[in-house]
Coordinates of C-alpha atoms in Angstrom, one line a residue:
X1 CA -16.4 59.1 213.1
X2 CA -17.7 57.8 216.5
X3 CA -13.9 56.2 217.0
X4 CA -12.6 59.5 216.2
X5 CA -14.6 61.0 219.0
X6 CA -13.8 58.3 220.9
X7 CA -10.1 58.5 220.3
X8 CA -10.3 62.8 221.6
X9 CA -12.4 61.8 224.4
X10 CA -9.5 59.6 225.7
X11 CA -6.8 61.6 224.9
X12 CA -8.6 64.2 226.9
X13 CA -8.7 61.8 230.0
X14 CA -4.7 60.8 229.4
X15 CA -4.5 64.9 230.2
X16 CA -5.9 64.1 233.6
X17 CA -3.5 61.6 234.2
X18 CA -0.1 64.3 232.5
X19 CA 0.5 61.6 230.1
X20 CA 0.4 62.8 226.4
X21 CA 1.1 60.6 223.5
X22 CA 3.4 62.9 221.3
X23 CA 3.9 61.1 217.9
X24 CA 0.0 61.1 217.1
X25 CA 0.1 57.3 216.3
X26 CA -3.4 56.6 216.6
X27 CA -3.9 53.7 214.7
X28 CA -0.8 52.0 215.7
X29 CA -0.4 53.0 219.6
X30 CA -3.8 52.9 220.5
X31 CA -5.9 49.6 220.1
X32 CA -9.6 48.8 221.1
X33 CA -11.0 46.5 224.5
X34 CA -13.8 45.5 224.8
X35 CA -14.5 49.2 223.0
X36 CA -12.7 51.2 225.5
X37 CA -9.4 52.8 224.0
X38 CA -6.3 51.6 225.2
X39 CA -2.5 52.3 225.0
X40 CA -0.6 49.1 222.9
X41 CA 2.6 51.3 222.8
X42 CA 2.9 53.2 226.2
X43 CA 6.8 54.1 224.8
X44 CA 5.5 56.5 223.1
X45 CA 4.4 59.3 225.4
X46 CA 5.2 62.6 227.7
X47 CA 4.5 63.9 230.8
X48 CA 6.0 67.4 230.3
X49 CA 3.4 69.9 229.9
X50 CA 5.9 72.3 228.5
X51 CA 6.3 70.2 225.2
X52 CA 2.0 69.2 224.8
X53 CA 1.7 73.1 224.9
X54 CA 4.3 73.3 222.1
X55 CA 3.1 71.0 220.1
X56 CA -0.5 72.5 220.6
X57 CA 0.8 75.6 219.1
X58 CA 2.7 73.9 216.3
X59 CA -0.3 71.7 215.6
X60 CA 2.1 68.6 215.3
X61 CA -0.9 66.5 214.3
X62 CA -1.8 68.5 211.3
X63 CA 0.1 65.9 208.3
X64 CA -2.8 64.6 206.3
X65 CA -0.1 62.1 204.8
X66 CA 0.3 60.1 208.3
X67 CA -3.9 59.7 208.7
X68 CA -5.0 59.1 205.0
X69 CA -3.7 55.3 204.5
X70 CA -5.8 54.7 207.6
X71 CA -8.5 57.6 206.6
X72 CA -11.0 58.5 204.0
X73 CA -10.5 62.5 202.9
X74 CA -13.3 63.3 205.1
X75 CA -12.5 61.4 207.9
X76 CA -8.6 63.0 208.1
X77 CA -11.3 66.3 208.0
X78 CA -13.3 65.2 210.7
X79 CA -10.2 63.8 212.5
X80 CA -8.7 67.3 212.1
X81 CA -11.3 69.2 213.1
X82 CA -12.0 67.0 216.0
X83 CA -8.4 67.3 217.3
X84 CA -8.4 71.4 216.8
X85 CA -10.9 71.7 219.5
X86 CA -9.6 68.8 221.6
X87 CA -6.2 69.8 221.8
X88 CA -6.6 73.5 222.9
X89 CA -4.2 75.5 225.0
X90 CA -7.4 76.0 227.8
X91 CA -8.3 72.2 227.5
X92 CA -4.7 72.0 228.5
X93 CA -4.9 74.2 231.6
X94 CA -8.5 72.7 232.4
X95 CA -7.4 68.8 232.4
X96 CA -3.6 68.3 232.7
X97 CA -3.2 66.2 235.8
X98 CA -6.8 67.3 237.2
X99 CA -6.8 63.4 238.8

């Protein structure tokens, strides 16, 4: 659960940057170094505002099927839950390209 956190928290400071990753890839374009998240596949992201909002509407990470080979049932929960107040249409206004 604390990578899960940890996963939100960085997606968060992507935001401050404009850069979103839009396929919700976690476990395959996101790595660990020296336990600070990183990007492994950088191909894999936006920088238009316009289509983070829409997917933040949409909630485009809400497939249980993409998390659970990675995921125990409670941690695609937790991961759910986690991303529902991360990915926010006022944590959009209050962090996208704040840097």
């Amino acid at each position: 659960l604390a990578l899960i956190d940890k996963i939100a928290k960085f997606l968060l400071k992507m935001w401050e940057y404009g850069i979103h990753e839009y396929t919700y890839k976690f476990f395959s374009n996101l790595g660990l170094d020296n336990q600070k998240i990183v990007f492994i596949d950088p191909f894999e992201i936006t920088s238009s505002k316009a289509s983070v909002l829409k997917q933040i509407k949409k909630q485009k990470w809400k497939k249980p099927e993409k998390f659970k080979k990675h995921l125990s049932d409670k941690e695609v929960e937790y991961l759910f839950g986690k991303l529902n107040k991360t990915f926010t249409e006022e944590n959009l206004k209050r962090y996208w390209k704040k840097r």
